[in-house]
Amino acid sequence: MNRKKCFVDLKIPAEEVENIDALVRAGYYGCRSDAIRDVIKRGAASVRARYPAQYEYGVGEGAKVDAKRNLAPALTAKVQAYI
């Protein structure tokens, strides 16, 4: 599978940010950045699980763009991702 580096806009719901802050205060993460990075990784895994055919079987570029468009409303930070 060919992967290329790109930037993705990611919106994190306010409730999730409150949960992140609570987890940092409780000591589950060393800092807020680590917790946010974990949320982003889980979001990417969720998208891959939701649209497996696009990534495994090489469905056309249009399908990948649709998957990215569907991700944006659900999860605001600029992140670097391999797609």
C-alpha positions as a Markdown table, in Angstrom:
| # | Residue | x | y | z |
|---|---|---|---|---|
| 1 | Met | 0.0 | 0.0 | 0.0 |
| 2 | Asn | 1.4 | 3.4 | -1.0 |
| 3 | Arg | 1.2 | 6.0 | 1.8 |
| 4 | Lys | 1.6 | 9.7 | 1.4 |
| 5 | Lys | 2.0 | 12.3 | 4.1 |
| 6 | Cys | -0.8 | 14.9 | 4.3 |
| 7 | Phe | -2.4 | 17.4 | 6.7 |
| 8 | Val | -5.9 | 16.8 | 8.0 |
| 9 | Asp | -8.1 | 19.2 | 9.9 |
| 10 | Leu | -9.5 | 17.4 | 12.9 |
| 11 | Lys | -12.2 | 18.7 | 15.2 |
| 12 | Ile | -12.3 | 17.3 | 18.7 |
| 13 | Pro | -15.6 | 17.6 | 20.5 |
| 14 | Ala | -15.6 | 19.8 | 23.7 |
| 15 | Glu | -16.7 | 16.8 | 25.8 |
| 16 | Glu | -13.6 | 14.9 | 24.6 |
| 17 | Val | -11.3 | 17.8 | 25.5 |
| 18 | Glu | -12.8 | 17.8 | 29.0 |
| 19 | Asn | -12.1 | 14.1 | 29.2 |
| 20 | Ile | -8.6 | 14.6 | 28.0 |
| 21 | Asp | -8.0 | 17.2 | 30.7 |
| 22 | Ala | -9.4 | 14.9 | 33.4 |
| 23 | Leu | -7.1 | 12.0 | 32.2 |
| 24 | Val | -4.1 | 14.3 | 32.3 |
| 25 | Arg | -4.9 | 15.5 | 35.9 |
| 26 | Ala | -5.4 | 11.8 | 36.9 |
| 27 | Gly | -2.0 | 10.9 | 35.6 |
| 28 | Tyr | -3.0 | 8.6 | 32.7 |
| 29 | Tyr | -1.0 | 10.9 | 30.3 |
| 30 | Gly | 2.1 | 12.9 | 30.9 |
| 31 | Cys | 0.8 | 16.0 | 29.1 |
| 32 | Arg | -2.2 | 17.2 | 27.1 |
| 33 | Ser | -0.3 | 16.7 | 23.8 |
| 34 | Asp | 0.2 | 13.0 | 24.4 |
| 35 | Ala | -3.5 | 12.6 | 25.2 |
| 36 | Ile | -4.6 | 14.5 | 22.1 |
| 37 | Arg | -2.2 | 12.4 | 19.9 |
| 38 | Asp | -3.8 | 9.3 | 21.3 |
| 39 | Val | -7.3 | 10.6 | 20.5 |
| 40 | Ile | -6.1 | 11.3 | 16.9 |
| 41 | Lys | -4.7 | 7.8 | 16.5 |
| 42 | Arg | -7.9 | 6.3 | 17.8 |
| 43 | Gly | -9.9 | 8.5 | 15.3 |
| 44 | Ala | -7.7 | 7.3 | 12.4 |
| 45 | Ala | -8.1 | 3.7 | 13.4 |
| 46 | Ser | -11.9 | 4.2 | 13.6 |
| 47 | Val | -12.0 | 5.6 | 10.1 |
| 48 | Arg | -9.9 | 2.7 | 8.8 |
| 49 | Ala | -12.2 | 0.3 | 10.4 |
| 50 | Arg | -15.3 | 2.1 | 9.1 |
| 51 | Tyr | -14.0 | 2.2 | 5.5 |
| 52 | Pro | -11.8 | -0.9 | 5.2 |
| 53 | Ala | -12.4 | -1.5 | 1.5 |
| 54 | Gln | -10.8 | 1.8 | 0.4 |
| 55 | Tyr | -7.6 | 1.1 | 2.1 |
| 56 | Glu | -7.3 | -2.7 | 1.6 |
| 57 | Tyr | -8.6 | -3.0 | -2.0 |
| 58 | Gly | -7.5 | 0.3 | -3.5 |
| 59 | Val | -10.9 | 1.8 | -4.3 |
| 60 | Gly | -10.5 | 5.0 | -6.4 |
| 61 | Glu | -9.3 | 8.3 | -5.1 |
| 62 | Gly | -12.8 | 9.7 | -4.9 |
| 63 | Ala | -13.7 | 7.2 | -2.1 |
| 64 | Lys | -10.7 | 8.2 | 0.0 |
| 65 | Val | -11.7 | 11.9 | -0.3 |
| 66 | Asp | -15.2 | 11.0 | 0.9 |
| 67 | Ala | -13.8 | 9.2 | 3.9 |
| 68 | Lys | -11.7 | 12.2 | 4.9 |
| 69 | Arg | -14.8 | 14.5 | 4.4 |
| 70 | Asn | -16.8 | 12.3 | 6.7 |
| 71 | Leu | -14.1 | 12.3 | 9.4 |
| 72 | Ala | -13.8 | 16.1 | 9.6 |
| 73 | Pro | -17.2 | 16.9 | 11.3 |
| 74 | Ala | -16.8 | 14.1 | 13.8 |
| 75 | Leu | -13.5 | 14.9 | 15.3 |
| 76 | Thr | -9.8 | 21.4 | 15.4 |
| 77 | Ala | -6.2 | 20.7 | 15.1 |
| 78 | Lys | -3.8 | 20.5 | 12.2 |
| 79 | Val | -2.3 | 17.0 | 12.3 |
| 80 | Gln | 0.0 | 15.2 | 10.1 |
| 81 | Ala | -1.2 | 11.8 | 9.0 |
| 82 | Tyr | -0.1 | 9.0 | 6.7 |
| 83 | Ile | -2.8 | 7.9 | 4.3 |
